[in-house]
Coordinates of C-alpha atoms and ligand atoms in Angstrom, one line a residue:
X1 CA 20.1 65.2 75.0
X2 CA 23.1 67.1 73.7
X3 CA 24.0 69.8 76.3
X4 CA 24.8 73.4 74.3
X5 CA 26.2 75.3 77.6
X6 CA 29.5 76.2 78.9
X7 CA 29.5 77.4 82.3
X8 CA 25.9 78.0 82.1
X9 CA 26.2 80.0 78.9
X10 CA 24.9 78.9 75.4
X11 CA 27.2 77.8 72.9
X12 CA 27.0 76.8 69.1
X13 CA 26.5 73.3 68.5
X14 CA 29.5 71.6 66.9
X15 CA 29.6 69.4 63.9
X16 CA 32.0 66.7 62.5
X17 CA 31.0 66.4 58.7
X18 CA 32.5 63.5 56.9
X19 CA 31.9 63.1 53.0
X20 CA 31.8 60.0 51.1
X21 CA 31.6 59.3 47.3
X22 CA 31.7 61.8 44.2
X23 CA 32.7 65.4 43.6
X24 CA 28.8 66.3 43.9
X25 CA 28.7 65.1 47.2
X26 CA 31.7 67.3 48.2
X27 CA 30.0 70.2 46.8
X28 CA 27.1 69.4 48.8
X29 CA 29.1 69.1 51.9
X30 CA 30.6 72.6 51.2
X31 CA 27.2 74.2 51.1
X32 CA 25.8 72.4 54.2
X33 CA 28.9 73.6 55.8
X34 CA 28.4 77.3 54.9
X35 CA 24.8 77.1 55.5
X36 CA 25.0 75.6 59.2
X37 CA 28.0 77.8 59.7
X38 CA 25.9 81.0 58.9
X39 CA 23.4 79.5 61.7
X40 CA 25.8 79.5 64.3
X41 CA 27.0 76.0 64.1
X42 CA 30.8 75.3 64.3
X43 CA 32.9 72.7 62.4
X44 CA 35.2 70.8 63.9
X45 CA 37.7 68.0 62.7
X46 CA 37.7 65.7 65.8
X47 CA 34.8 63.3 65.5
X48 CA 35.4 62.4 69.2
X49 CA 34.6 66.0 70.4
X50 CA 31.5 66.7 68.2
X51 CA 27.7 67.2 69.5
X52 CA 26.5 66.1 65.9
X53 CA 28.3 63.8 63.4
X54 CA 26.8 64.2 59.9
X55 CA 27.7 61.6 57.1
X56 CA 27.2 62.7 53.8
X57 CA 26.6 59.3 51.9
X58 CA 27.3 57.6 48.7
X59 CA 24.9 54.7 47.6
X60 CA 26.6 53.8 44.0
X61 CA 28.2 50.7 45.4
X62 CA 27.5 48.4 48.6
X63 CA 31.0 49.2 49.5
X64 CA 30.4 52.7 49.8
X65 CA 27.3 52.1 52.0
X66 CA 29.2 49.7 54.0
X67 CA 31.7 52.1 55.2
X68 CA 29.2 54.5 56.5
X69 CA 26.9 51.5 58.2
X70 CA 30.3 50.3 60.0
X71 CA 31.2 54.1 61.2
X72 CA 27.5 54.3 62.3
X73 CA 27.9 50.9 64.3
X74 CA 31.0 52.2 66.0
X75 CA 29.0 55.3 67.0
X76 CA 26.1 53.3 68.4
X77 CA 28.5 51.8 70.9
X78 CA 29.4 55.1 72.2
X79 CA 26.0 56.2 72.3
X80 CA 24.9 53.1 74.3
X81 CA 27.7 53.8 76.6
X82 CA 26.4 57.2 77.6
X83 CA 27.8 59.7 74.9
X84 CA 25.4 62.4 74.1
X85 CA 25.7 62.5 70.2
X86 CA 23.4 63.5 67.2
X87 CA 23.8 61.2 64.3
X88 CA 22.7 62.5 60.9
X89 CA 23.0 60.4 57.7
X90 CA 22.4 62.8 54.8
X91 CA 22.9 62.1 50.8
X92 CA 22.0 59.3 48.9
X93 CA 22.1 56.4 51.1
X94 CA 19.4 58.3 53.2
X95 CA 17.4 58.9 50.3
X96 CA 17.7 55.1 49.2
X97 CA 17.0 53.7 52.8
X98 CA 14.1 56.1 53.4
X99 CA 12.4 56.3 56.8
X100 CA 12.8 52.5 57.5
X101 CA 16.4 53.4 58.3
X102 CA 15.6 55.3 61.4
X103 CA 13.3 52.1 62.6
X104 CA 16.2 49.7 61.8
X105 CA 19.2 52.0 63.2
X106 CA 17.6 53.6 66.3
X107 CA 21.0 55.3 67.0
X108 CA 20.5 57.6 63.7
X109 CA 18.6 60.7 64.5
X110 CA 18.1 62.2 61.1
X111 CA 17.8 61.7 57.5
X112 CA 18.2 64.1 54.7
X113 CA 18.2 63.2 51.1
X114 CA 20.4 65.1 48.6
X115 CA 17.6 66.8 47.2
X116 CA 16.4 68.1 50.5
X117 CA 19.6 69.4 52.0
X118 CA 18.2 73.0 52.3
X119 CA 15.9 71.5 55.2
X120 CA 18.6 70.2 57.2
X121 CA 18.8 73.0 59.5
X122 CA 15.4 72.5 60.3
X123 CA 15.8 68.8 61.1
X124 CA 18.8 69.4 63.2
X125 CA 16.7 72.1 65.2
X126 CA 14.0 69.6 65.7
X127 CA 16.4 67.0 67.1
X128 CA 18.5 69.3 69.2
X129 CA 15.3 71.0 70.9
X130 CA 14.3 67.3 71.4
X131 CA 10.7 67.6 70.1
X132 CA 11.0 65.4 67.2
X133 CA 9.1 62.5 68.4
X134 CA 7.4 62.0 64.8
X135 CA 9.7 60.5 62.4
X136 CA 8.6 62.8 59.7
X137 CA 10.3 65.6 61.8
X138 CA 13.6 63.9 61.4
X139 CA 13.7 63.0 57.9
X140 CA 13.6 65.0 54.7
X141 CA 13.4 62.8 51.4
X142 CA 12.2 63.0 48.2
X143 CA 10.4 59.8 48.3
X144 CA 11.9 57.4 45.6
X145 CA 8.4 57.1 43.9
X146 CA 7.7 60.8 43.8
X147 CA 11.0 62.1 42.0
X148 CA 11.4 65.9 42.8
X149 CA 10.5 66.4 39.1
X150 CA 6.9 65.3 39.4
X151 CA 6.5 68.2 42.1
X152 CA 9.1 70.8 41.1
X153 CA 7.4 74.1 40.2
X154 CA 10.4 76.5 39.5
X155 CA 9.4 78.7 42.7
X156 CA 9.4 75.8 45.2
X157 CA 12.9 74.8 44.4
X158 CA 14.4 76.2 47.6
X159 CA 17.4 73.6 47.1
X160 CA 18.6 76.2 44.4
X161 CA 18.8 78.7 47.3
X162 CA 21.6 76.7 48.8
X163 CA 23.8 77.1 45.5
X164 CA 22.8 80.7 45.3
X165 CA 23.6 81.5 49.0
X166 CA 27.1 79.6 48.9
X167 CA 29.6 81.3 51.0
X168 CA 33.0 79.9 49.4
X169 CA 35.8 80.1 52.3
X170 CA 39.1 79.9 50.3
X171 CA 40.7 78.7 53.7
X172 CA 38.3 75.8 53.9
X173 CA 38.9 74.9 49.9
X174 CA 41.3 72.7 48.3
X175 CA 44.3 73.6 46.5
X176 CA 45.0 76.7 48.5
X177 CA 41.3 78.1 48.2
X178 CA 41.9 78.3 44.2
X179 CA 40.0 75.5 43.1
X180 CA 36.1 75.3 43.3
X181 CA 33.3 73.0 41.9
X182 CA 30.2 74.5 40.3
X183 CA 26.9 72.8 39.9
X184 CA 25.3 73.1 36.5
X185 CA 22.8 70.1 36.6
X186 CA 21.2 68.2 39.4
X187 CA 20.0 64.9 39.1
X188 CA 19.8 62.2 36.1
X189 CA 17.3 61.1 33.4
X190 CA 19.5 58.4 32.1
X191 CA 18.3 55.2 34.2
X192 CA 21.4 53.1 33.4
X193 CA 20.2 49.8 34.7
X194 CA 22.6 49.4 37.4
X195 CA 22.5 53.0 38.9
X196 CA 20.7 54.7 41.8
X197 CA 21.5 58.0 41.1
X198 CA 18.3 58.8 39.2
X199 CA 16.5 57.5 42.5
X200 CA 18.6 59.2 45.0
X201 CA 19.0 62.6 43.1
X202 CA 15.9 62.6 41.2
X203 CA 15.1 64.0 37.7
X204 CA 17.6 66.2 35.6
X205 CA 17.3 70.1 36.8
X206 CA 19.5 72.7 34.9
X207 CA 20.4 75.7 36.6
X208 CA 19.8 79.1 34.9
X209 CA 23.2 80.1 32.9
X210 CA 23.0 83.6 34.6
X211 CA 23.2 82.0 38.1
X212 CA 26.0 79.7 36.9
X213 CA 28.0 82.5 35.4
X214 CA 27.4 84.8 38.4
X215 CA 28.6 81.8 40.9
X216 CA 31.7 81.6 38.6
X217 CA 32.6 85.4 38.7
X218 CA 32.0 85.5 42.7
X219 CA 34.3 82.6 42.9
X220 CA 37.0 84.3 40.7
X221 CA 36.4 87.4 42.9
X222 CA 37.6 85.1 45.8
X223 CA 40.5 84.2 44.2
X224 CA 39.4 80.9 42.4
X225 CA 41.3 80.3 39.1
X226 CA 40.1 76.6 38.6
X227 CA 36.5 75.6 38.2
X228 CA 35.1 72.2 37.7
X229 CA 31.6 72.3 36.3
X230 CA 29.4 69.4 37.9
X231 CA 26.6 67.2 36.4
X232 CA 25.9 63.6 35.9
X233 CA 25.7 64.4 32.2
X234 CA 27.1 67.8 31.7
X235 CA 26.7 67.6 27.8
X236 CA 22.9 67.2 28.2
X237 CA 22.9 70.7 29.8
X238 CA 20.0 73.0 28.2
X239 CA 18.3 75.8 29.6
X240 CA 15.2 76.7 27.7
X241 CA 14.9 80.6 28.3
X242 CA 11.3 82.1 29.3
X243 CA 10.1 78.6 30.3
X244 CA 10.6 78.5 34.0
X245 CA 10.5 81.9 35.8
X246 CA 9.5 82.9 39.4
X247 CA 6.8 85.3 40.6
X248 CA 9.3 88.3 40.0
X249 CA 10.1 86.8 36.2
X250 CA 13.8 86.0 37.3
X251 CA 14.8 82.6 35.6
X252 CA 15.0 79.5 38.0
X253 CA 16.0 75.8 37.7
X254 CA 14.0 73.9 35.3
X255 CA 13.4 70.4 34.8
X256 CA 15.7 68.9 31.8
X257 CA 13.7 69.9 28.6
X258 CA 14.4 66.3 27.4
X259 CA 12.0 65.1 30.0
X260 CA 9.5 68.3 29.6
X261 CA 9.5 67.9 25.8
X262 CA 8.7 64.1 26.3
X263 CA 5.7 65.0 28.5
X264 CA 4.4 67.9 26.3
X265 CA 5.0 66.0 23.1
X266 CA 8.1 66.5 21.2
X267 CA 9.6 69.8 20.1
X268 CA 7.6 71.7 23.3
X269 CA 10.3 74.1 23.5
X270 CA 10.9 74.6 20.0
X271 CA 11.3 78.2 18.9
X272 CA 12.5 79.6 22.4
X273 CA 16.2 80.8 22.8
X274 CA 18.3 78.0 24.5
X275 CA 21.6 77.9 26.2
X276 CA 23.4 74.7 25.3
X277 CA 26.3 73.3 27.1
X278 CA 28.7 74.7 24.5
X279 CA 27.2 78.3 24.7
X280 CA 27.4 78.0 28.6
X281 CA 31.2 77.0 28.6
X282 CA 32.0 79.8 26.3
X283 CA 30.1 82.3 28.1
X284 CA 32.1 81.3 31.3
X285 CA 35.3 81.4 29.4
X286 CA 34.5 84.8 28.1
X287 CA 32.9 86.3 30.8
X288 CA 35.1 85.4 33.6
X289 CA 38.7 85.5 32.2
X290 CA 40.3 85.2 35.5
X291 CA 39.4 81.7 35.6
X292 CA 42.4 79.8 34.2
X293 CA 41.1 76.5 34.0
X294 CA 37.7 75.6 33.1
X295 CA 36.9 71.9 33.5
X296 CA 33.7 70.0 33.6
X297 CA 32.7 66.3 34.5
X298 CA 30.7 64.1 33.8
X299 CA 30.0 63.6 30.0
X300 CA 28.0 61.2 28.4
X301 CA 29.2 59.5 25.3
X302 CA 26.2 60.1 23.3
X303 CA 25.1 63.4 22.2
X304 CA 28.2 65.3 22.7
X305 CA 28.1 67.8 19.8
X306 CA 30.8 69.0 17.6
X307 CA 29.6 72.5 19.0
X308 CA 31.2 71.6 22.5
X309 CA 34.4 70.3 20.8
X310 CA 34.6 73.5 18.6
X311 CA 34.2 75.7 21.7
X312 CA 37.0 73.7 23.5
X313 CA 39.3 74.0 20.4
X314 CA 38.6 77.7 20.3
X315 CA 38.9 78.6 24.1
X316 CA 42.4 78.1 25.3
X317 CA 41.4 78.2 29.0
X318 CA 39.0 75.2 29.1
X319 CA 40.7 72.1 30.0
X320 CA 41.0 69.4 27.0
X321 CA 40.1 67.0 29.5
X322 CA 37.1 64.5 29.0
X323 CA 35.7 62.0 31.7
X324 CA 33.6 60.1 29.7
X325 CA 32.5 56.6 31.0
X326 CA 32.2 53.9 28.4
X327 CA 31.1 51.1 31.1
X328 CA 31.7 48.4 28.8
X329 CA 33.0 47.2 25.6
X330 CA 30.5 45.0 24.4
X331 CA 27.3 46.0 22.6
X332 CA 25.3 43.3 24.3
X333 CA 26.1 44.5 27.8
X334 CA 25.9 48.1 26.8
X335 CA 22.4 47.0 25.7
X336 CA 21.5 45.5 29.0
X337 CA 22.9 48.5 30.9
X338 CA 20.6 50.8 28.7
X339 CA 23.4 53.0 27.7
X340 CA 21.9 54.0 24.6
X341 CA 25.1 53.8 22.5
X342 CA 27.3 51.1 20.8
X343 CA 30.8 50.6 21.0
X344 CA 31.4 51.8 17.3
X345 CA 29.5 55.1 18.5
X346 CA 31.9 55.5 21.3
X347 CA 35.0 54.9 19.2
X348 CA 33.5 57.5 16.6
X349 CA 33.0 60.0 19.3
X350 CA 36.9 59.2 20.6
X351 CA 37.8 59.7 16.7
X352 CA 36.1 63.1 16.5
X353 CA 37.3 64.4 19.9
X354 CA 41.0 63.5 18.7
X355 CA 40.5 64.9 15.4
X356 CA 39.6 68.3 16.6
X357 CA 41.5 68.4 19.9
X358 CA 44.7 66.1 19.1
X359 CA 46.3 66.7 22.7
X360 CA 42.9 65.9 24.5
X361 CA 43.2 63.8 27.4
X362 CA 40.4 61.1 27.9
X363 CA 39.6 59.3 31.1
X364 CA 36.5 56.9 31.7
X365 CA 34.6 54.2 34.1
X366 CA 34.3 50.7 33.5
X367 CA 32.1 48.1 35.2
X368 CA 33.2 44.6 35.1
X369 CA 31.0 41.6 36.1
X370 CA 27.8 43.2 34.7
X371 CA 25.0 40.3 35.0
X372 CA 25.5 37.6 32.0
X373 CA 28.9 39.2 31.1
X374 CA 30.8 36.4 29.3
X375 CA 34.4 36.1 28.6
X376 CA 34.0 37.2 25.1
X377 CA 31.9 40.4 26.5
X378 CA 34.8 41.1 28.8
X379 CA 37.5 40.4 25.9
X380 CA 35.5 43.1 24.0
X381 CA 36.0 45.6 26.8
X382 CA 39.8 44.7 27.0
X383 CA 39.9 45.5 23.4
X384 CA 38.2 48.7 24.0
X385 CA 40.7 49.9 26.7
X386 CA 43.7 49.0 24.5
X387 CA 42.0 50.8 21.6
X388 CA 41.6 54.2 23.1
X389 CA 44.2 56.2 24.7
X390 CA 42.5 56.5 28.2
X391 CA 44.9 58.3 30.8
X392 CA 42.9 56.4 33.3
X393 CA 39.6 54.4 33.8
X394 CA 38.3 53.7 37.0
X395 CA 37.4 50.0 37.0
X396 CA 34.4 48.7 39.3
X397 CA 33.1 45.5 40.0
X398 CA 29.1 45.5 39.4
X399 CA 27.5 45.8 42.8
X400 CA 23.5 45.0 42.6
X401 CA 21.7 48.1 43.9
X402 CA 18.2 48.0 45.3
X403 CA 15.7 49.9 43.2
X404 CA 17.6 49.5 40.2
X405 CA 16.3 47.8 37.1
X406 CA 19.4 45.5 37.0
X407 CA 18.6 43.9 40.2
X408 CA 15.2 43.3 39.4
X409 CA 15.6 41.8 36.0
X410 CA 19.0 40.4 35.8
X411 CA 20.7 37.7 37.9
X412 CA 24.0 38.8 39.5
X413 CA 25.4 35.8 38.2
X414 CA 29.3 36.7 37.6
X415 CA 31.0 35.0 40.6
X416 CA 32.8 37.4 43.0
X417 CA 36.3 35.9 42.2
X418 CA 35.4 36.2 38.3
X419 CA 34.6 39.8 39.0
X420 CA 37.9 40.3 40.9
X421 CA 40.0 38.8 38.2
X422 CA 38.6 40.6 35.5
X423 CA 38.9 43.8 37.4
X424 CA 42.6 43.2 38.2
X425 CA 43.3 42.0 34.4
X426 CA 41.7 45.2 33.3
X427 CA 43.6 47.3 35.7
X428 CA 46.8 45.9 34.5
X429 CA 46.0 46.6 31.1
X430 CA 44.9 50.1 31.7
X431 CA 48.2 50.7 33.6
X432 CA 49.9 49.8 30.3
X433 CA 48.0 52.4 28.3
X434 CA 48.3 54.9 31.1
X435 CA 52.1 54.4 30.9
X436 CA 52.0 55.0 27.3
X437 CA 50.0 58.0 27.6
X438 CA 52.1 59.4 30.3
X439 CA 55.2 58.5 28.5
X440 CA 53.9 60.7 25.5
X441 CA 54.7 63.8 27.8
X442 CA 58.1 63.1 28.4
X443 CA 60.5 65.9 27.1
X444 CA 57.6 68.5 27.1
X445 CA 57.0 71.5 29.1
X446 CA 53.5 71.3 30.6
X447 CA 51.6 74.1 32.8
X448 CA 50.9 72.6 36.0
X449 CA 48.2 73.8 38.8
X450 CA 49.9 73.1 42.1
X451 CA 47.4 71.4 44.6
X452 CA 49.6 70.4 47.6
X453 CA 53.0 69.8 49.1
X454 CA 53.1 66.0 49.4
X455 CA 54.1 64.5 52.8
X456 CA 57.4 62.9 52.0
X457 CA 59.2 61.2 54.7
X458 CA 63.1 60.9 54.2
X459 CA 63.7 57.1 54.9
X460 CA 66.9 55.0 55.3
X461 CA 66.7 53.8 51.6
X462 CA 64.9 50.2 50.5
X463 CA 62.1 49.1 52.9
X464 CA 59.4 50.8 50.7
X465 CA 60.3 54.3 51.3
X466 CA 59.2 56.9 48.8
X467 CA 62.1 58.7 48.8
X468 CA 65.6 57.1 47.6
X469 CA 69.0 58.0 46.2
X470 CA 68.8 61.6 44.7
X471 CA 65.6 62.6 46.0
X472 CA 66.8 61.4 49.5
X473 CA 69.7 63.9 49.1
X474 CA 67.2 66.7 48.1
X475 CA 65.1 66.1 51.1
X476 CA 68.2 66.2 53.3
X477 CA 68.7 69.7 52.0
X478 CA 65.0 70.6 52.7
X479 CA 63.5 70.2 49.6
X480 CA 59.9 69.3 49.2
X481 CA 57.7 67.3 46.6
X482 CA 55.0 69.3 45.2
X483 CA 52.2 67.7 43.3
X484 CA 49.8 69.1 40.8
X485 CA 48.1 68.3 37.7
X486 CA 48.4 69.1 33.9
X487 CA 45.3 70.8 31.9
X488 CA 44.7 67.0 30.6
X489 CA 44.5 66.0 34.6
X490 CA 47.9 64.2 34.4
X491 CA 49.3 64.2 38.0
X492 CA 52.8 65.9 38.1
X493 CA 55.3 65.9 40.7
X494 CA 58.4 68.1 41.0
X495 CA 60.8 69.4 43.6
X496 CA 60.5 72.9 45.4
X497 CA 63.8 73.9 47.3
X498 CA 62.0 74.1 50.6
X499 CA 58.6 73.7 52.5
X500 CA 57.9 77.4 52.5
X501 CA 58.4 77.9 48.7
X502 CA 56.5 74.8 48.0
X503 CA 53.5 76.0 50.1
X504 CA 54.0 79.4 48.0
X505 CA 53.2 77.5 44.9
X506 CA 49.9 75.8 46.1
X507 CA 47.1 77.3 43.8
X508 CA 49.5 78.5 41.2
X509 CA 49.9 77.6 37.9
X510 CA 53.6 76.9 37.0
X511 CA 55.6 75.5 34.1
X512 CA 57.2 72.1 34.4
X513 CA 59.7 70.3 32.1
X514 CA 58.8 66.6 32.3
X515 CA 61.8 64.4 32.7
X516 CA 60.2 61.0 33.3
X517 CA 56.9 59.2 33.8
X518 CA 55.3 56.4 35.5
X519 CA 51.8 54.9 34.9
X520 CA 50.0 57.6 36.8
X521 CA 52.4 60.4 37.1
X522 CA 54.8 62.7 35.3
X523 CA 58.0 63.7 37.2
X524 CA 59.6 67.1 36.0
X525 CA 61.5 70.1 37.2
X526 CA 60.1 73.6 37.4
X527 CA 61.1 75.9 34.7
X528 CA 59.4 78.8 35.3
X529 CA 57.4 80.3 38.4
X530 CA 55.2 83.2 39.3
X531 CA 57.2 86.3 40.1
X532 CA 55.7 86.7 43.3
X533 CA 57.0 83.4 44.6
X534 CA 60.3 83.3 46.6
X535 CA 62.0 80.2 46.2
X536 CA 64.1 81.1 49.6
Ligands
5AD601 N1 28.1 48.8 40.3 C1 29.4 49.1 39.9 N2 29.8 50.2 39.5 C2 28.8 51.2 39.4 N3 28.8 52.4 38.9 C3 27.5 53.2 39.1 N4 26.7 52.1 39.4 C4 27.3 51.1 39.7 C5 27.0 49.7 40.2 N5 25.9 49.3 40.5 C6 29.9 53.1 38.5 C7 29.7 53.7 37.1 C8 29.9 55.0 37.1 C9 30.5 55.3 38.3 C10 30.1 56.6 39.1 O1 30.2 54.2 39.4 O2 31.1 53.2 36.4 O3 30.2 55.7 36.2
SF4_602 FE1 24.1 56.8 36.8 FE2 23.8 56.6 34.1 FE3 22.9 58.6 35.3 FE4 25.7 58.2 35.3 S1 24.2 58.7 33.5 S2 24.6 58.9 37.0 S3 25.7 55.9 35.6 S4 22.2 56.6 35.6

């Protein structure tokens, strides 16, 4: 058992928390940290010194899971050698594996799925007290057979309290505490055949718009100027007013009306006042003017209404950036993936976006080597990537995931070597497309939200160093490189005269003149900076 005394006096347990995977997990980790800190837990960066190690895990691809399993393997050895340590697996891997993981990996002390994180303190308490002999006291999971949707009654949704009681700490947040995520929707109803998310995160649940706007305002009051709204399919956000209230009449999260409407018969919510994603964006934009950049991920290519594009066109602080995964350029494969759109419809959508928002920046995800993918299917994906001005695409090799329809019904028949070569080919093509998109910005002045001073070590030239020639001279004079992003999410680097001046720019929006570009980068010089920043 972990000893929580120092010289006989009680001390709070120290926690090391490592996060894998997506932005949703980053937000979950922030909330868990805030919740546990309020209960007296301390957080440290040194895994070796921690009483408790928590892994907030991702299950989307086998690779992400394997990383965590190898970390656990190393800690197992330490525990066997006598280290007293609590290991907790939280997030999607916990949910996907279920209680059997506690049997298979006895060194793991607790499991908590992403839909049950509000119960984590109770689990930790059980384990710390050493009373948890029963597995049930060490695991909080939705259970893949009963998705939370089946049981979610509005008032029961204590998970929402975790979001509502958020204690945003600017000092712990990225970009100088000026950037934050805000969840609008949890879970997913799409059931793409390759994806574990509907099983691990449960059914789509939409948060009440007032709660979202209030959270944005509270963040702005703490100095946040960039908010990224999070959901698996943000454009499907829809809140039906009056459909879910607690005992006091306050609005609470509700299961996606799509699903509810389906259960009650189509149009079960017709006639009620609704808040759509477009309304929500407009409300946040208008009611929290301190937010200078309002972004959102991830969009679904189907049902992306013109109403959202019109709001984006009208509201200049909404970033013209869309992360809208196509996944494949073959209609046959899109059908097998259950994506619900054709390549033609995806292209129509992109045309609509660029028609209304000519400066929009589009990014996506692609899976190569999906079961039965032929050379022709792959070439259609290549064509799609060549046709759309994607600023970038995350390209993944298909990874069969337990519990998905694809693993049950389709053979993983594209050999690993072919998946790899298709992935590399597509990466090379995407690099050409990205290079063109970035080159289109050269000669322009762009607003850049400065995120960090990048670590740049002077080198003696050649040898693969990052600073050469003129830049090396600048470094010798004490100049540092800063990095940030444009509203279209293009990474931009520029020099600040000194470490101190660079650090003073972090979290601010400055104007940069773009002098050159690379496939994934703009390089420029600062042309204006906030008056309060000294360039000393
Ligand atoms: N194999 C490979 N990539 C996957 N993704 C989701 N599931 C899988 C899988 N089984 C990718 C999709 C999704 C992104 C988050 O991860 O492209 O958009
Ligand atoms: Fe997974 Fe598809 Fe939902 Fe995205 S939309 S989380 S890929 S099921």
